[in-house]
Amino acid sequence: MTARWVRGAAGGLLAGAVLMGTAGCSDDGDNPVSGAVSEAASAVASAAEGLSEAASRAVKQAEEQMAEIKDGVDAKDEVTLGDPATDADGRTTVPLTVRNTDDATRSFAVQVQFKDGDGKLVDAVVVTISDVPGGKPGDGTARSTHKLSGTVTPSVASALRY
């Protein structure tokens, strides 16, 4: 993989994140998603140089999935991650819980990033938790797109309630 390709991929991810920020809307007319998008875009851009090809593809796909969500509001603070584990296929999994603070039934899209022991981004996925009743929690599981070795730390890159 050439440095040129990595820079191009990072630029594409950043552009996707910016588009997501301009397309996101909230219930009250503000755009609270833009702050979360900016944070995620910065993290992706700074980490993109060291990404493997598989990780780069996974991050790009996750960003594209998040960009498809319309009328979402930032819900990153409403997500709690459990402890990571390795499933029978050797993929890293992490349970997550979302808290629907709205009165109405809502769905959530949560982008989870996986970093290795050196803090390098090695994978990213989007988990959708549909139809969470108002005032209630909803559960899901993030599963890495490929086998990850060594110490893996998951984190919430962004989350949208819609």
GROMACS .gro file of N, CA and C in nm, residues 2 28 38 63 76 92 124-125 148 154-155 158:
model
   36
    2THR      N    1   0.063   0.212  -0.088
    2THR     CA    2   0.146   0.331  -0.098
    2THR      C    3   0.095   0.441  -0.008
   28ASP      N    4  -3.456   2.002   1.667
   28ASP     CA    5  -3.481   2.143   1.696
   28ASP      C    6  -3.417   2.238   1.595
   38SER      N    7  -1.687   1.602   1.338
   38SER     CA    8  -1.555   1.663   1.335
   38SER      C    9  -1.455   1.582   1.416
   63GLU      N   10  -1.791   0.478   0.796
   63GLU     CA   11  -1.822   0.620   0.773
   63GLU      C   12  -1.936   0.636   0.672
   76LYS      N   13  -2.371   0.998   2.129
   76LYS     CA   14  -2.248   0.933   2.176
   76LYS      C   15  -2.249   0.916   2.328
   92THR      N   16  -1.304  -0.993   1.736
   92THR     CA   17  -1.327  -0.922   1.862
   92THR      C   18  -1.472  -0.876   1.868
  124ALA      N   19  -1.316  -0.083   1.236
  124ALA     CA   20  -1.432  -0.003   1.273
  124ALA      C   21  -1.557  -0.070   1.218
  125VAL      N   22  -1.663  -0.065   1.295
  125VAL     CA   23  -1.791  -0.122   1.253
  125VAL      C   24  -1.903  -0.030   1.298
  148LEU      N   25  -0.852  -0.984   1.493
  148LEU     CA   26  -0.760  -0.886   1.551
  148LEU      C   27  -0.677  -0.958   1.656
  154PRO      N   28  -1.184  -0.122   2.233
  154PRO     CA   29  -1.293  -0.061   2.157
  154PRO      C   30  -1.329   0.076   2.214
  155SER      N   31  -1.380   0.163   2.127
  155SER     CA   32  -1.430   0.293   2.171
  155SER      C   33  -1.543   0.336   2.077
  158SER      N   34  -1.866   0.751   1.710
  158SER     CA   35  -1.983   0.837   1.695
  158SER      C   36  -2.108   0.752   1.715
   0.00000   0.00000   0.00000
